[in-house]
mmCIF file of C-alpha atoms in Angstrom:
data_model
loop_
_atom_site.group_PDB
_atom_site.id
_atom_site.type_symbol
_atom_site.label_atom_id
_atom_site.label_comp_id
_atom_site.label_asym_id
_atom_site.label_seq_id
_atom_site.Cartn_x
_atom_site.Cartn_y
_atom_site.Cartn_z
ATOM 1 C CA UNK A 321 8.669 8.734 -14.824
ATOM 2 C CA UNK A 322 11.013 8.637 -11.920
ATOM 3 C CA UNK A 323 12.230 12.370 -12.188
ATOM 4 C CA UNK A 324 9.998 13.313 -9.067
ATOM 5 C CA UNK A 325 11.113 10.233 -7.287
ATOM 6 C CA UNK A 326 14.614 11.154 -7.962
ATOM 7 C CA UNK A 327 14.352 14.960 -7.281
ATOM 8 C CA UNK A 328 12.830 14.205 -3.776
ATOM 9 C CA UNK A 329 15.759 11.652 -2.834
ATOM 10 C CA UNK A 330 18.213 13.414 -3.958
ATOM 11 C CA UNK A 331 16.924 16.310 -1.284
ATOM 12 C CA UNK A 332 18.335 14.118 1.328
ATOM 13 C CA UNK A 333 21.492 12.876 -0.161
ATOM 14 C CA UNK A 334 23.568 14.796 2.223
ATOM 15 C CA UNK A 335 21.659 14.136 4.996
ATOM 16 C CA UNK A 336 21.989 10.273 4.383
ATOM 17 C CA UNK A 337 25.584 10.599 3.524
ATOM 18 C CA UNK A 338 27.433 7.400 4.493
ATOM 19 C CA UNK A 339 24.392 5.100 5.057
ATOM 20 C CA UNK A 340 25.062 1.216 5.336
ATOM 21 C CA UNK A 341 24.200 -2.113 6.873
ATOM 22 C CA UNK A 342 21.691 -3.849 6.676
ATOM 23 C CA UNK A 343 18.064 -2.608 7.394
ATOM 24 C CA UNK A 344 15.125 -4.867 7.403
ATOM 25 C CA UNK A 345 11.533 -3.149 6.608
ATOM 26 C CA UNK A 346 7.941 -5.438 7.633
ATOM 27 C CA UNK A 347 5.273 -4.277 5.431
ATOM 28 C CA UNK A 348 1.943 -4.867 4.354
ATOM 29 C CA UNK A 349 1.180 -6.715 0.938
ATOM 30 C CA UNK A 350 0.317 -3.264 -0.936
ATOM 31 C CA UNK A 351 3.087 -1.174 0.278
ATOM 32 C CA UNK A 352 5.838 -3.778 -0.228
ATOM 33 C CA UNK A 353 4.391 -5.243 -3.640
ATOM 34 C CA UNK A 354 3.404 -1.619 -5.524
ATOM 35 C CA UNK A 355 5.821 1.251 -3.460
ATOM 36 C CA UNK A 356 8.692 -0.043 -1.931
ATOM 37 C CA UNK A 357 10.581 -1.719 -4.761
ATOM 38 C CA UNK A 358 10.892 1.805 -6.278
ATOM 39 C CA UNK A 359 11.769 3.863 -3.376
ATOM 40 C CA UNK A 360 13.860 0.893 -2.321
ATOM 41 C CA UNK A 361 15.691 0.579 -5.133
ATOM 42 C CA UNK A 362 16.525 4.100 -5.520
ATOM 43 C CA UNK A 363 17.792 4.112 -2.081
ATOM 44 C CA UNK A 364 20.399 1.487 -2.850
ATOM 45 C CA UNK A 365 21.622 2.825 -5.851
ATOM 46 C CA UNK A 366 22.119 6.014 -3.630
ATOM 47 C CA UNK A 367 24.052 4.147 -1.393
ATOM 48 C CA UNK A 368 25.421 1.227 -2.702
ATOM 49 C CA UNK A 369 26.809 -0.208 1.062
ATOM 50 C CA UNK A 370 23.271 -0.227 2.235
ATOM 51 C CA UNK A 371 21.381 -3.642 2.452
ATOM 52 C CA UNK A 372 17.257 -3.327 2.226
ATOM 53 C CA UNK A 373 15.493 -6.351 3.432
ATOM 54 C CA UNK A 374 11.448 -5.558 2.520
ATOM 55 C CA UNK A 375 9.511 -8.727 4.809
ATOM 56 C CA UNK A 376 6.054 -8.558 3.524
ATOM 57 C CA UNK A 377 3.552 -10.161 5.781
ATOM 58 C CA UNK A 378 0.015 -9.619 6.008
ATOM 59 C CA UNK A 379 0.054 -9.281 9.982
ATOM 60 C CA UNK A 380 1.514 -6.419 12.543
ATOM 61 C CA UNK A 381 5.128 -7.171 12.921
ATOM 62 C CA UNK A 382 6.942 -7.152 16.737
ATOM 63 C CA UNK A 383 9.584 -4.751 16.402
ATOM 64 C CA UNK A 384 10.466 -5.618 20.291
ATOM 65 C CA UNK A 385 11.311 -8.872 19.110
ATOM 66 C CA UNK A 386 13.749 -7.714 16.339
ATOM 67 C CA UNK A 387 11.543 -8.996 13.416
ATOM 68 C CA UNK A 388 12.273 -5.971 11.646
ATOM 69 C CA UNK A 389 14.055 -2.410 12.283
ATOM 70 C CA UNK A 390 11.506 -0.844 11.334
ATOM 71 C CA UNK A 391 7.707 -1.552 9.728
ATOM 72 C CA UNK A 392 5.157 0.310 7.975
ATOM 73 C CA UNK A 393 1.129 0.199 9.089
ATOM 74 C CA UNK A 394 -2.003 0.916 8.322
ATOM 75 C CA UNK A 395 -3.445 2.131 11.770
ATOM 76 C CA UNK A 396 -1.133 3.737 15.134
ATOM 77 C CA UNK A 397 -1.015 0.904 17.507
ATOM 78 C CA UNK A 398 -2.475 1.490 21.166
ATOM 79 C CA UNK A 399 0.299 -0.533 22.883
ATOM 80 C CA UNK A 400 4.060 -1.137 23.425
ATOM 81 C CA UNK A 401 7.337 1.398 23.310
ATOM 82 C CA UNK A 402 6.839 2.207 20.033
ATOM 83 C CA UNK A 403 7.398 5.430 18.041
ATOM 84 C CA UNK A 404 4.676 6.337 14.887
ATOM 85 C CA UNK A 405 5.351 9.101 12.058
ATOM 86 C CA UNK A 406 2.551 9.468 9.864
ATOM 87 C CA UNK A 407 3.812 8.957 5.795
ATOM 88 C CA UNK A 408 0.747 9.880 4.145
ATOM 89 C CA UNK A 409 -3.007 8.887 2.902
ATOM 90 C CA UNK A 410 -3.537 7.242 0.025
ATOM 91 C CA UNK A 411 -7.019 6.677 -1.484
ATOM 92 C CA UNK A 412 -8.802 3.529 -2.383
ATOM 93 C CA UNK A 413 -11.020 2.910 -5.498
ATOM 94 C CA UNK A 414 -13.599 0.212 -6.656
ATOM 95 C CA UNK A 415 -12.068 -1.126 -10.202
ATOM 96 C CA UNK A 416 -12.599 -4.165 -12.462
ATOM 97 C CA UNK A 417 -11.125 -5.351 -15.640
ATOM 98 C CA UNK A 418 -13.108 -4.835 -18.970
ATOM 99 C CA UNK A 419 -13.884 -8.317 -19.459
ATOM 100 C CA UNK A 420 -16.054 -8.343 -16.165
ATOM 101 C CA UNK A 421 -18.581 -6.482 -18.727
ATOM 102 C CA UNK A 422 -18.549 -8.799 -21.548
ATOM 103 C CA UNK A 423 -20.587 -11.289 -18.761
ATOM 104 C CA UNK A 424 -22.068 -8.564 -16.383
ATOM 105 C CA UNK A 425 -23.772 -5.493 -16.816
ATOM 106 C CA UNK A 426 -21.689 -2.290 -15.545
ATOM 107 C CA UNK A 427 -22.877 -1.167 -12.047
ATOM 108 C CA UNK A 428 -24.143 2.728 -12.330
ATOM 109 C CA UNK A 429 -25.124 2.211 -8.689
ATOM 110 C CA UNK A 430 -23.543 1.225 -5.560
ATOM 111 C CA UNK A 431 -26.889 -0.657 -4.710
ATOM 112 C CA UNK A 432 -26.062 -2.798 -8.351
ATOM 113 C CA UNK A 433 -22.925 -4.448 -6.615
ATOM 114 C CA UNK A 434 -24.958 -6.743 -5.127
ATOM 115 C CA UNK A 435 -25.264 -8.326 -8.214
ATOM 116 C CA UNK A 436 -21.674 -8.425 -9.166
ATOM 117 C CA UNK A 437 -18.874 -10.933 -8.248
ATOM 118 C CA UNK A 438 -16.501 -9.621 -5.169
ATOM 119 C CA UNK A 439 -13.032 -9.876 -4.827
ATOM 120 C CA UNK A 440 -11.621 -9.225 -1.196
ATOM 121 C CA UNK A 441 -9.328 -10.442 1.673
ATOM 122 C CA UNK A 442 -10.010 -13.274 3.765
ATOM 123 C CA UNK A 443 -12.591 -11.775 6.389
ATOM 124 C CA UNK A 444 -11.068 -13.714 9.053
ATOM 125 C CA UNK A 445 -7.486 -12.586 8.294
ATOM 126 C CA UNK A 446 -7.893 -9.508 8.413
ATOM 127 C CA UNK A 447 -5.500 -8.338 10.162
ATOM 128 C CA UNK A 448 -6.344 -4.533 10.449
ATOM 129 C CA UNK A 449 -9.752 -3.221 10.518
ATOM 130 C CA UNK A 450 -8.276 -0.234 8.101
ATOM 131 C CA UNK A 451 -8.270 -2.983 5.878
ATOM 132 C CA UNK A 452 -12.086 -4.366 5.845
ATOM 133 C CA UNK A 453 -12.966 -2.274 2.829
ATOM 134 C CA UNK A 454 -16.215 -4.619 1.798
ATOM 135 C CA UNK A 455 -18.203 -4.188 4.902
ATOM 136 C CA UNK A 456 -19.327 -1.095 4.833
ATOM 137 C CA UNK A 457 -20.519 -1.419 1.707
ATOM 138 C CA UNK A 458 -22.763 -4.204 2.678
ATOM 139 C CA UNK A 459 -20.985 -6.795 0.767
ATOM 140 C CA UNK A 460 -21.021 -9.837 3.242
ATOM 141 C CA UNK A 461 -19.961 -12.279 0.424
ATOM 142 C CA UNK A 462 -16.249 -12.655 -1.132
ATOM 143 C CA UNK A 463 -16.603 -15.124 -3.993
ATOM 144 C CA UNK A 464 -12.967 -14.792 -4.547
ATOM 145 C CA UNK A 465 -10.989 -14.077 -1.722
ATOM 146 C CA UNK A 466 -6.983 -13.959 -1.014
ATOM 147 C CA UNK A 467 -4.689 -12.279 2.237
ATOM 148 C CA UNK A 468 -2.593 -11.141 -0.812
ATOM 149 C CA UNK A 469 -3.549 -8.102 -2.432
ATOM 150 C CA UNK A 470 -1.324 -9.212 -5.532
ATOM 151 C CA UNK A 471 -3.642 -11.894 -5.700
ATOM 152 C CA UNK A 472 -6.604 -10.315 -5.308
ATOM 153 C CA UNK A 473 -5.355 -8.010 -8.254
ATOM 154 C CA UNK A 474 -4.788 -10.778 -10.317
ATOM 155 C CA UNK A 475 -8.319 -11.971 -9.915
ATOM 156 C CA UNK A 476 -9.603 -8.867 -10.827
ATOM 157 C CA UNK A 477 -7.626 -8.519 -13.928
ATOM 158 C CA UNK A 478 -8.925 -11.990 -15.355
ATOM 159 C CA UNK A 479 -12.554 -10.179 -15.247
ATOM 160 C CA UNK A 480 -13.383 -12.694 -12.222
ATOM 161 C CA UNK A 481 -15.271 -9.473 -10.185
ATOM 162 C CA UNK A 482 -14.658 -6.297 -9.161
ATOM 163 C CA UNK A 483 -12.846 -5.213 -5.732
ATOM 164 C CA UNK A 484 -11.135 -2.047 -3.585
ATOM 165 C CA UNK A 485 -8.087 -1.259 -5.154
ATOM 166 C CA UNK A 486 -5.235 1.014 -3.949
ATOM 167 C CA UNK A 487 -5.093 3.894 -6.578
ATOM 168 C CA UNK A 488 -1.029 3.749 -6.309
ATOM 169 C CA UNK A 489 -1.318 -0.108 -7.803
ATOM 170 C CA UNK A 490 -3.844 0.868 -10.971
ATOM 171 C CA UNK A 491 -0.557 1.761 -13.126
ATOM 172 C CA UNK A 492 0.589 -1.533 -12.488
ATOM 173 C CA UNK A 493 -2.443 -3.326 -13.755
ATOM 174 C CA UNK A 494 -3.712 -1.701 -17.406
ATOM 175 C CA UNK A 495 -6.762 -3.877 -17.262
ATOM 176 C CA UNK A 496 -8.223 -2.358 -14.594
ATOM 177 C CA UNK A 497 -10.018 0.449 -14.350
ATOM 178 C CA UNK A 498 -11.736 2.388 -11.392
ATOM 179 C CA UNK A 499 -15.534 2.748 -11.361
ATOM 180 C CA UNK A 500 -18.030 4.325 -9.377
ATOM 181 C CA UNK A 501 -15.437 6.793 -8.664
ATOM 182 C CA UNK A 502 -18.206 9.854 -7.409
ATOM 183 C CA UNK A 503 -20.096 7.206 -5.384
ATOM 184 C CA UNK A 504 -17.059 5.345 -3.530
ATOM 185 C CA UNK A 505 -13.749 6.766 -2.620
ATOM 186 C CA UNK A 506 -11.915 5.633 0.671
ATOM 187 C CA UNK A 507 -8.604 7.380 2.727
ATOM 188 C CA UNK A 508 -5.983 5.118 4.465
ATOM 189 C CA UNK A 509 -2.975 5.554 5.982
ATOM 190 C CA UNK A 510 0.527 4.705 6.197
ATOM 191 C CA UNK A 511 2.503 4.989 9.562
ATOM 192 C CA UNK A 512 6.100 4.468 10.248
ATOM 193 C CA UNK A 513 6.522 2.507 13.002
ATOM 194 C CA UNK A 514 9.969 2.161 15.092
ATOM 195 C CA UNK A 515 11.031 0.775 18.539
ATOM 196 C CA UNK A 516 11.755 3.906 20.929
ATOM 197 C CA UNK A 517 14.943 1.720 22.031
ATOM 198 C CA UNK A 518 16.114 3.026 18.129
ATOM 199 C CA UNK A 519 15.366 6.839 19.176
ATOM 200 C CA UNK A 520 19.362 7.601 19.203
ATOM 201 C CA UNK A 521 19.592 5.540 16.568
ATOM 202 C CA UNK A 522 21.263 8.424 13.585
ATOM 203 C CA UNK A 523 21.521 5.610 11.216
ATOM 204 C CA UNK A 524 17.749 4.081 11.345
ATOM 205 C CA UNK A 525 16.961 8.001 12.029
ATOM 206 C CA UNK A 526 19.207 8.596 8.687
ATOM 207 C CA UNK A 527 17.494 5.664 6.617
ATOM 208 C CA UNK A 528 13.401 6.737 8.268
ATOM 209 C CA UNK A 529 13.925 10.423 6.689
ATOM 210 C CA UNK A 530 14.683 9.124 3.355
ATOM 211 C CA UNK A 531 12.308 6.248 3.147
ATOM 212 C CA UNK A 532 9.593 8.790 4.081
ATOM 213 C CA UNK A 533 9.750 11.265 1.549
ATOM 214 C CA UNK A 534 10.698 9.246 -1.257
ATOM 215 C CA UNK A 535 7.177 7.113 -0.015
ATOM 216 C CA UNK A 536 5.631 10.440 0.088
ATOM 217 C CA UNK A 537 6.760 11.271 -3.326
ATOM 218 C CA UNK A 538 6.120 7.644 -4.921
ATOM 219 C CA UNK A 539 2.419 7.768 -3.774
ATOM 220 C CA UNK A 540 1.954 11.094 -5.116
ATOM 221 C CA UNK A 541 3.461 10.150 -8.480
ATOM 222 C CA UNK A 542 1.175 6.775 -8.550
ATOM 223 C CA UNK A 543 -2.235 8.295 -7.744
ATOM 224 C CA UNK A 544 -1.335 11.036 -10.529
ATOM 225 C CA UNK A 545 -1.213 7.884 -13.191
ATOM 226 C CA UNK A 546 -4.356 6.952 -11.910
ATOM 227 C CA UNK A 547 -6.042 9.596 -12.076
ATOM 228 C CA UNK A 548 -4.608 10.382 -15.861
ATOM 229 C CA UNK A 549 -7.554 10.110 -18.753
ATOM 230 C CA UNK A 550 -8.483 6.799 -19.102
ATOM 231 C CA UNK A 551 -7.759 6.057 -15.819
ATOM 232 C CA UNK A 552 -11.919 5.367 -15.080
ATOM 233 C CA UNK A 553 -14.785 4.641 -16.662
#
């Protein structure tokens, strides 16, 4: 399963050559919870004198202040001297576990989630507006509701409602399945973002190419397992 992941890494092996230190990555719950322990660890056993710190935090991080090297968002911010590379979109799915249909009937309609159980973030820590998936669709109530996306995953695998799930986390979670997959699809994005003090920087230039592709490559593989049969209803 990692053959991609380690054909695209290995790419840059050369161009990496002699990374070490210590790097510290801020990321949001997704990224850091479903991508970045694989492309992280890889990394490391590539170069075994390189420290990865991964600070997952539901909020933008302030790279001025040092509280990471580097960070990954969801949106290009409007303000400070900061440099943004785009990774790559990833796509967004409704999904729910199987028992959600022993109790409730299976939505063939996006007009039939009214009548369903919601699992979502905290409206009012919602940090990102990328990240207010539920309001569009009209759904105003969260019955269950967590900051943490691992939580909110959790709920949704005990059958306690149905939610927006990344398609990259599905093949962590064999409960789940996605639904309503021709009415409701969203695109997000991932951005690196860096402190334009760190332009000269060959290292954190070094350690940005190679944390790039291989999330390039990782996302790629992910959303392929999703969208294997039996990956919907």
């Amino acid at each position: 399963a990692q053959a991609s992941l380690n054909a695209g890494l290995g790419a840059l092996r050369g161009d990496g050559e002699g990374l070490r230190g210590q790097i510290r990555i801020g990321a949001p719950d997704g990224c850091a919870n479903f991508l970045l322990p694989q492309v992280c660890g890889h990394i490391t056993k590539t170069y075994p004198d390189l420290d990865i710190q991964i600070v997952a935090l539901p909020r933008v991080f302030n790279l001025t202040r040092r509280e990471a090297d580097m960070a990954i968002g969801v949106s290009q911010p409007t303000a400070g001297r900061l440099m943004v590379q785009k990774i790559a979109d990833y796509r967004l799915h409704l999904a729910a576990s199987t028992a959600l249909w022993q109790i409730h009937k299976r939505p063939e309609r996006l007009s039939d989630l009214k009548d369903l159980p919601t699992v979502g973030y905290v409206q009012d820590m919602i940090f990102d507006k990328e990240l207010d998936y539920l309001e569009p669709l009209g759904l105003r109530r969260v019955q269950l509701a967590s900051n943490s996306i691992s939580v909110q995953m959790n709920l949704l695998r005990q059958g306690a409602g149905l939610g927006i799930v990344h398609d990259f986390a599905l093949p962590f979670a064999p409960e789940l399945r996605r639904i309503l997959v021709d009415h409701l699809s969203l695109t997000r994005s991932f951005f690196l973002i860096r402190s334009t003090d760190d332009r000269h920087n060959r290292r954190l230039n070094q350690f940005a190419q190679v944390l790039v592709s291989g999330l390039r490559v990782e996302i790629q593989r992910l959303e392929a397992l999703a969208e294997a049969p039996g990956g919907k209803f």
